[in-house]
Structures are given as C-alpha cells and as structure tokens.
mmCIF file of C-alpha atoms and ligand atoms in Angstrom:
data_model
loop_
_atom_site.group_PDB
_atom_site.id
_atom_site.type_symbol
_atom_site.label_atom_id
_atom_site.label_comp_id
_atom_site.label_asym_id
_atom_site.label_seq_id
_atom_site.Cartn_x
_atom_site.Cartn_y
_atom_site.Cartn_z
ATOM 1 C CA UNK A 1 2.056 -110.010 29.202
ATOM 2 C CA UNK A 2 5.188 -110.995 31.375
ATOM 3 C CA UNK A 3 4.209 -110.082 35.367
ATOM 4 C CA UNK A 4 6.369 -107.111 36.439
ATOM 5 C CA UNK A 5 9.106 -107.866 39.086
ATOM 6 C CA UNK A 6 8.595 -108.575 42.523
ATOM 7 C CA UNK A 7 10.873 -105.703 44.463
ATOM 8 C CA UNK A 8 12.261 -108.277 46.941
ATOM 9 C CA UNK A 9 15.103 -106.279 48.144
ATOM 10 C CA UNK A 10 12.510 -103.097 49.372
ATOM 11 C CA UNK A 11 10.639 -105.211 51.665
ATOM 12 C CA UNK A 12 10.783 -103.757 55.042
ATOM 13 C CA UNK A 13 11.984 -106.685 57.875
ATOM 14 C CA UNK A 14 8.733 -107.627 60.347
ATOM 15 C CA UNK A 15 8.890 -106.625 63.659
ATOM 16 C CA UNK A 16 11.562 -108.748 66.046
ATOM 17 C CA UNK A 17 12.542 -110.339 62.794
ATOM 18 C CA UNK A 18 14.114 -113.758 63.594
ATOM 19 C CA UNK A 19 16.766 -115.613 60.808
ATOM 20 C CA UNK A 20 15.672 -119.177 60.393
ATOM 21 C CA UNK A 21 18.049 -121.956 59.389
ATOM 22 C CA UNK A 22 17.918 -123.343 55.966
ATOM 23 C CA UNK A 23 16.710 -126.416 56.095
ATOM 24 C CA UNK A 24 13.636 -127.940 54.363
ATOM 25 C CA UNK A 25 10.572 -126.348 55.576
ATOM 26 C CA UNK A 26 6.549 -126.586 55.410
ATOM 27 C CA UNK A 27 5.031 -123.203 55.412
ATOM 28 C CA UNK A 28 1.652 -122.301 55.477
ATOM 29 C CA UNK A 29 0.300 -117.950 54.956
ATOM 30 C CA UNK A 30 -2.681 -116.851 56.318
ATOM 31 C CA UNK A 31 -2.691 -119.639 59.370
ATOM 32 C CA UNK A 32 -5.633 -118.123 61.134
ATOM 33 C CA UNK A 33 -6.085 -119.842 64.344
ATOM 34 C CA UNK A 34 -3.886 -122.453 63.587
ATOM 35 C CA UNK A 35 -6.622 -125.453 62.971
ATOM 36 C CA UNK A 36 -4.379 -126.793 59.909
ATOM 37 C CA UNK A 37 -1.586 -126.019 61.484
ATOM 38 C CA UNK A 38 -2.020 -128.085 64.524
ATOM 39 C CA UNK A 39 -3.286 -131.278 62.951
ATOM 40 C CA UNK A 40 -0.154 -131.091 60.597
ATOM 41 C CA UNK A 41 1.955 -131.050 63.802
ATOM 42 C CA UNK A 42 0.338 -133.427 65.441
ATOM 43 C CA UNK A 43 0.367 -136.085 62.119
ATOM 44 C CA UNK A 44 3.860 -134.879 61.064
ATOM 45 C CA UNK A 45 5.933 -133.889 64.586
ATOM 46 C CA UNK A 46 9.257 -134.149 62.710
ATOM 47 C CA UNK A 47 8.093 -132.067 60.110
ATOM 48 C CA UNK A 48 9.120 -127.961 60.108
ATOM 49 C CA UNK A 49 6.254 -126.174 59.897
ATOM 50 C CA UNK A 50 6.239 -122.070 59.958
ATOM 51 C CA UNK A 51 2.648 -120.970 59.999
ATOM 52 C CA UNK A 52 2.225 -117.384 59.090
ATOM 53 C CA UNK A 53 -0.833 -115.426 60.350
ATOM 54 C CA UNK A 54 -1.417 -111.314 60.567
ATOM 55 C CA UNK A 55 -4.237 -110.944 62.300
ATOM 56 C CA UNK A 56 -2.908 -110.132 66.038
ATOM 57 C CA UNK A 57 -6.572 -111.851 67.601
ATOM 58 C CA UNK A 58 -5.923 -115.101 65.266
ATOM 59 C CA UNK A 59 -2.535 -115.428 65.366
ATOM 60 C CA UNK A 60 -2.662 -115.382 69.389
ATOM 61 C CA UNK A 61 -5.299 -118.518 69.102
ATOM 62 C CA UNK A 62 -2.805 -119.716 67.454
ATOM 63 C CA UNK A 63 0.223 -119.329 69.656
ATOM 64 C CA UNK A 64 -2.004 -120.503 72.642
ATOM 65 C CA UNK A 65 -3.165 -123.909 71.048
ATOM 66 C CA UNK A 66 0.795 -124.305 70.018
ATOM 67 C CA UNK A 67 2.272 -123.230 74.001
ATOM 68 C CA UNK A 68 0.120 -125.969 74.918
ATOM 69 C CA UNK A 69 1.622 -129.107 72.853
ATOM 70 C CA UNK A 70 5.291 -129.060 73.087
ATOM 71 C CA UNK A 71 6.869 -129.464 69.774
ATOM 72 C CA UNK A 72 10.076 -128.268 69.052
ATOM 73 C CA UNK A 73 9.355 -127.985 64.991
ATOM 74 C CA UNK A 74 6.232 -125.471 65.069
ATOM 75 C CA UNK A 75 6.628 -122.364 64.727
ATOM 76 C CA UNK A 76 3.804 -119.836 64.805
ATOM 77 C CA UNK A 77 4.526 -116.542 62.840
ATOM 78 C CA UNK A 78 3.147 -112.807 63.736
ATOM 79 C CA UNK A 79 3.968 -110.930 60.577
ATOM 80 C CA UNK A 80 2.821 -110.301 56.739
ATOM 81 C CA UNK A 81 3.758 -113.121 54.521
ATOM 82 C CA UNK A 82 5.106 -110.911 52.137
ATOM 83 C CA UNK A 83 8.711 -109.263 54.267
ATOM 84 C CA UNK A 84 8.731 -112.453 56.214
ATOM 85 C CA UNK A 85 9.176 -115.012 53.414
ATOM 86 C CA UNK A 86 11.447 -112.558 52.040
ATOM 87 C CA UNK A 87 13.828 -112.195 54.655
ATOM 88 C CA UNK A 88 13.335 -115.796 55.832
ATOM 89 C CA UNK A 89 13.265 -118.392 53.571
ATOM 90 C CA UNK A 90 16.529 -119.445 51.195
ATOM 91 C CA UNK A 91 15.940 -120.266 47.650
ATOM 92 C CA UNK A 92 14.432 -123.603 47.121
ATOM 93 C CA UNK A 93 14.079 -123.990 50.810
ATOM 94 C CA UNK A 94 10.558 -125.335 51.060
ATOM 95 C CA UNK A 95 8.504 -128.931 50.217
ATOM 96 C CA UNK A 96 5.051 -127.144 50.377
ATOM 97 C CA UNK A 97 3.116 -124.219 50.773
ATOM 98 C CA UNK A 98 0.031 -124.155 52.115
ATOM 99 C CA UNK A 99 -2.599 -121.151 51.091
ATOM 100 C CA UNK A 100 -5.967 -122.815 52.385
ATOM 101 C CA UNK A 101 -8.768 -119.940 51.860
ATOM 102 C CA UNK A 102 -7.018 -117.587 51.323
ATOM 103 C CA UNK A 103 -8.961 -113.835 51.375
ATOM 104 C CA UNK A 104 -10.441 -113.258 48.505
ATOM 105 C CA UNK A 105 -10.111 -109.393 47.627
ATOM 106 C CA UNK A 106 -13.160 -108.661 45.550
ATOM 107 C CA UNK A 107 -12.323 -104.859 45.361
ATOM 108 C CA UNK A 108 -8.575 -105.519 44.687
ATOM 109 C CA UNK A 109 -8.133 -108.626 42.464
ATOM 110 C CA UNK A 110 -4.248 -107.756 41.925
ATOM 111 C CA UNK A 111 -3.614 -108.895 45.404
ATOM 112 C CA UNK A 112 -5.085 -112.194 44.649
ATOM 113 C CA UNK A 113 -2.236 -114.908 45.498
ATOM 114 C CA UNK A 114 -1.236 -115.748 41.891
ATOM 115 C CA UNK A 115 -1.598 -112.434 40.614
ATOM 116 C CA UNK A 116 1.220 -110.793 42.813
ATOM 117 C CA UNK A 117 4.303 -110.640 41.032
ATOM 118 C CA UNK A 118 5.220 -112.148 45.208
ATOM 119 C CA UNK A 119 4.694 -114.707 43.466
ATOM 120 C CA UNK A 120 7.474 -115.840 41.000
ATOM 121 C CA UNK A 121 9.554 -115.232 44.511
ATOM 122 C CA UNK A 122 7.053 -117.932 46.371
ATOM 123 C CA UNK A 123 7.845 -120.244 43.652
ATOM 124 C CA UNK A 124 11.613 -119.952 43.901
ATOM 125 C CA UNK A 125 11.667 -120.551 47.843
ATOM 126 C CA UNK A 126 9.983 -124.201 46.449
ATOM 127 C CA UNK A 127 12.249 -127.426 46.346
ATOM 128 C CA UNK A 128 12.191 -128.732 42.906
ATOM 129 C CA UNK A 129 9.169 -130.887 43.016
ATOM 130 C CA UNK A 130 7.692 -128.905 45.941
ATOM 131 C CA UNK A 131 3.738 -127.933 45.973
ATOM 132 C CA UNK A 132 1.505 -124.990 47.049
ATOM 133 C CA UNK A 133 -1.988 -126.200 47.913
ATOM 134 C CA UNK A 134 -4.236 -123.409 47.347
ATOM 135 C CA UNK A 135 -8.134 -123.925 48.229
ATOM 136 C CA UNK A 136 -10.848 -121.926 47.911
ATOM 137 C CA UNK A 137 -14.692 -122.308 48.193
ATOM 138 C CA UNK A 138 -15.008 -119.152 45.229
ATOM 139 C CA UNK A 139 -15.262 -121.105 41.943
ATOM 140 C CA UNK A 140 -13.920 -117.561 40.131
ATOM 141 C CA UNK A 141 -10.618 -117.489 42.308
ATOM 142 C CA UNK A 142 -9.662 -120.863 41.531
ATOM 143 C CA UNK A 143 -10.607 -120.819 37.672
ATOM 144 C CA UNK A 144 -8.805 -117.561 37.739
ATOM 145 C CA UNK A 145 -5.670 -119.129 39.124
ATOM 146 C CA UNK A 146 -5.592 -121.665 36.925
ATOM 147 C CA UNK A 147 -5.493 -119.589 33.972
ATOM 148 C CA UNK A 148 -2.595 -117.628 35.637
ATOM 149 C CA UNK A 149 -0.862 -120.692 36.021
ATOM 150 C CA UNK A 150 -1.933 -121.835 32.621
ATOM 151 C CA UNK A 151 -0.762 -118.648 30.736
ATOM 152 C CA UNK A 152 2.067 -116.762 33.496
ATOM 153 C CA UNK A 153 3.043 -118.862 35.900
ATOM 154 C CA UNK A 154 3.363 -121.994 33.302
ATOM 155 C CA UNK A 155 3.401 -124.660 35.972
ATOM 156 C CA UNK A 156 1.345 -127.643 36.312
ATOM 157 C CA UNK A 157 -1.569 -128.686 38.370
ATOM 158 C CA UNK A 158 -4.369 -130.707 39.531
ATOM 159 C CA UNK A 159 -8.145 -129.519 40.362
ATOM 160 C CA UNK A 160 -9.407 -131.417 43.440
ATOM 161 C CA UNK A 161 -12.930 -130.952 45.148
ATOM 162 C CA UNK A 162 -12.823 -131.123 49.343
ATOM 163 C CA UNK A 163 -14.173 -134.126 50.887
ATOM 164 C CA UNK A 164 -17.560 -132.601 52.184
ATOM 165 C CA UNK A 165 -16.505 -133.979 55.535
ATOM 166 C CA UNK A 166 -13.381 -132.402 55.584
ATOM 167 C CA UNK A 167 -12.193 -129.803 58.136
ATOM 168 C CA UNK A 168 -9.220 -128.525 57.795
ATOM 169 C CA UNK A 169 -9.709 -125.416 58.816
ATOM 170 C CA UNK A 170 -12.185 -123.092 60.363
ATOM 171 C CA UNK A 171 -13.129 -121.632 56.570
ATOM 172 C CA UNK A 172 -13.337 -124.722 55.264
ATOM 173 C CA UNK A 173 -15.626 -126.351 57.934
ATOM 174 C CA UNK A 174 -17.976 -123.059 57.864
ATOM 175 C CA UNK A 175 -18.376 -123.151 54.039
ATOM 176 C CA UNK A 176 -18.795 -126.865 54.316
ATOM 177 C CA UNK A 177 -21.451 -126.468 56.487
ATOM 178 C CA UNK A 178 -23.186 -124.156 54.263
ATOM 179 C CA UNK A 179 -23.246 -126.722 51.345
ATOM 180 C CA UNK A 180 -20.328 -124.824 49.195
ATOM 181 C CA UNK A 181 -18.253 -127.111 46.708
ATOM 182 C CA UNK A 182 -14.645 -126.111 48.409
ATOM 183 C CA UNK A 183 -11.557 -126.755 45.647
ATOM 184 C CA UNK A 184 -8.022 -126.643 45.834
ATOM 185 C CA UNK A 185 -5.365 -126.741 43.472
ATOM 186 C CA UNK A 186 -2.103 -128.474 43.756
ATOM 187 C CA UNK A 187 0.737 -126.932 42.142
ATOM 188 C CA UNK A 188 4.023 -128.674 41.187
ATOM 189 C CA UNK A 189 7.324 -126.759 40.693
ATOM 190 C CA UNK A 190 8.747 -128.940 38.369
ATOM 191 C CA UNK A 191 12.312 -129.789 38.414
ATOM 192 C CA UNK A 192 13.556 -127.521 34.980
ATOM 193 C CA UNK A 193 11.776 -124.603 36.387
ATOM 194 C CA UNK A 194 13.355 -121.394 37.151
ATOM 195 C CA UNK A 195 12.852 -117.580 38.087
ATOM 196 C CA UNK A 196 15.096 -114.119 38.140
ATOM 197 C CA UNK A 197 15.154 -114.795 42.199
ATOM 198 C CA UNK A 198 17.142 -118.468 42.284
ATOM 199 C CA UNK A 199 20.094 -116.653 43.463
ATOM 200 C CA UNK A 200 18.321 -114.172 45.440
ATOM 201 C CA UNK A 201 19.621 -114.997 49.374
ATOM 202 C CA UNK A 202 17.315 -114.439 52.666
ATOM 203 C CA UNK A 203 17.365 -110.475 53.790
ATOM 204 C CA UNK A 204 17.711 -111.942 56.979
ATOM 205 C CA UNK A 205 16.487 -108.568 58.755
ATOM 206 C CA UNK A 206 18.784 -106.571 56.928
ATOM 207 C CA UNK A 207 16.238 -103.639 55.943
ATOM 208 C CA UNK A 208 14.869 -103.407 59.601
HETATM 209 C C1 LIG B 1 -10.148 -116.120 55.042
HETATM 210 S S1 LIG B 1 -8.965 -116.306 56.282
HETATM 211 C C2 LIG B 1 -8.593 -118.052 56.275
HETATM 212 C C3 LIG B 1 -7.864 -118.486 57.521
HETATM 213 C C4 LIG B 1 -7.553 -119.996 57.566
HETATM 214 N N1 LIG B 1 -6.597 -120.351 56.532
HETATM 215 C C5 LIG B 1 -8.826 -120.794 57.428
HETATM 216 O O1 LIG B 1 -9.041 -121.369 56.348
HETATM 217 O O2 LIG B 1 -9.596 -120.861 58.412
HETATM 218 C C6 LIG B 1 -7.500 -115.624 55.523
HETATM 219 C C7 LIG B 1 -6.413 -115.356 56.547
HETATM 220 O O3 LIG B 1 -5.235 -114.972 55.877
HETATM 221 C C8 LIG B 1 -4.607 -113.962 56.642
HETATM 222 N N2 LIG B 1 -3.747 -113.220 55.712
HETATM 223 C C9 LIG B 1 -4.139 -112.587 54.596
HETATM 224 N N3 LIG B 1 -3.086 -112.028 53.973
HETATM 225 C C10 LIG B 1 -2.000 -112.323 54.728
HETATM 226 C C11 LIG B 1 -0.626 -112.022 54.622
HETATM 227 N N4 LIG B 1 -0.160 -111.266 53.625
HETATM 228 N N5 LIG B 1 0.207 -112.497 55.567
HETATM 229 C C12 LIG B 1 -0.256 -113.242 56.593
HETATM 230 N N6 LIG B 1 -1.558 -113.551 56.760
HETATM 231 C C13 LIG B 1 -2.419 -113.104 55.840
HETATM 232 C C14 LIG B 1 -5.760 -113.161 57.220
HETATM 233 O O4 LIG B 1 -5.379 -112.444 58.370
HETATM 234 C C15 LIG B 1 -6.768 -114.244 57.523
HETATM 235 O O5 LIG B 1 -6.615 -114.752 58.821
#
C-alpha cells in the first residue's frame, strides 16, 4: 500500500526558527546529550553537523559540552525534527543522517522512523548517495525497518551488529553494558531515486 503524503507545507516553524544556508550538511535527530555529536566534531571539525534534540534537560547537556569546544560548524538544535528539517534543510542538502536509538514507541508503532510518511521528505533532503544510519538495540524495530525499506521505501541497505565496545552514545553504551546485540542499518539513497518533495524548497520560517 503506497504511504500517504507527508503534509510538509502544514508544519508549524520551531520556536526562534533560524534559515540555514544550503550547503552540504550532517544531521543527526534525537541528539540527546550530544555524546555522538561531539566525537563527530571533534574527528570531523570541518564537517557541518546540526544535531537535533527535544528534550529541553538533554538538549542543554548538549549545548554546554558544545559552548565549551569552539567550533564554528556545530550546531546544536532545540526543536522537533519534524518542522525543523522542514523549514531547514533544501532538497538533497544532506551526506548523512544519523538516527542512533532512536525511541522506540511500543504503544504507537506509526511514529516509528520509517513508518512516518516524514519520511519520503527525510529521504529527499539526502544527496544522491547520502546515508541514514539508524541503530537500535530492539531486534523487532530494525527487522521492521527493513521490511519497510524492502517493500515502501525500496532503497538499499546493509545490517551491521555494534562493536560490543562501542560507545557512541549514552543508549548505546547502557545497552552494551547490559549484554544487548545493538544493530544499525545503513541506508543508501541511490542516485536514480526520487520522491513527490525534490522540488519542495525550505519553509524557511514561513508558517511561524
Ligand atoms: C532513546 S533516546 C536516544 C538518545 C541518543 N541518540 C542516544 O543514543 O543516547 C531518543 C532521543 O530522541 C529524542 N527525540 C525523539 N523524537 C524526536 C524528534 N521528533 N525530534 C527531536 N528529538 C527527538 C528524544 O528526546 C530522546 O532524547
């Protein structure tokens, strides 16, 4: 069954909604306190790298650890993913999206990452070639993503199982630590691949 359409041009700016240039990005959604975030600044400083988090308490963990390295490409973000990629980001505007444990809504399964019609508009901020890394230590939410990009999505991918000494993030080191098999998938837009939002431009704040 075809995924209904994402209503892109009804999402509500965030709060102090800043335009961004367009220029190639890294963006990662649902940042937490910035762990990831911070050791992809510090092993890519020349990178862009917008990390999205909506939790006030995490997001300001966040913000501190960035204040106090000075690099002009991070850019912590207080907002839901959801408005602020939409008004943000231009079309094929980003080399990789990070989800990394992302919640995993066992009462609400259609707000599940790949099951959001969101995200046919994710995939058309990507730069032909351009990944999402999605990891999760539920072996349900990745098998179900892979059938969604098996039978809706249509995109390729590769399985991978975490290092066991990997750490990431603060999930990832906690379910580690517990002796869970953490996965991720790594999704390729390939270059042929389109959506109904490839001409759809940045709100840029306009329904604030
Ligand atoms: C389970 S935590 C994982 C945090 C971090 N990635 C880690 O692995 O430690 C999921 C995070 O995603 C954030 N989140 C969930 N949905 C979001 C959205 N729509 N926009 C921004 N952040 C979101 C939550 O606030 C939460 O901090």
């Amino acid at each position: 069954m075809p995924i209904r359409q994402f209503q892109a041009q009804r999402m509500i700016a965030p709060r102090q909604f800043q335009p961004i240039k367009n220029e190639p990005v890294v963006v990662e959604i649902g940042a937490g306190k910035g762990k990831h975030a911070l050791q992809f600044v510090q092993q890519f400083p020349e990178t862009t790298l917008y990390a999205i988090e909506r939790t006030r308490e995490k997001f300001d963990a966040m913000l501190k650890q960035a204040k106090s390295m000075s690099n002009d490409h991070f850019y912590p973000i207080h907002a839901d993913a959801l408005p602020w990629i939409t008004h943000a980001l231009y079309p094929k505007q980003v080399t990789t999206f990070y989800i990394l444990y992302p919640n995993p809504e066992p009462h609400n399964p259609a707000q599940r990452w790949l099951n959001m019609p969101f995200f046919e508009f994710l995939l058309s901020r990507l730069v032909e070639g351009g990944q999402i890394i999605l990891a999760s230590n539920l072996a349900e939410y990745i098998s179900e993503a892979e059938q969604q990009l098996l039978h809706v999505w249509h995109l390729p991918y590769q399985k991978q199982i975490i290092d066991t000494h990997s750490a990431r993030t603060h999930f990832e080191v906690k379910y580690l630590a517990r002796g869970e098999q953490c996965q991720q998938l790594v999704i390729t837009k390939p270059e042929y691949y389109q959506t109904r939002f490839d001409d759809f431009s940045p709100l840029n704040g306009i329904n604030a």
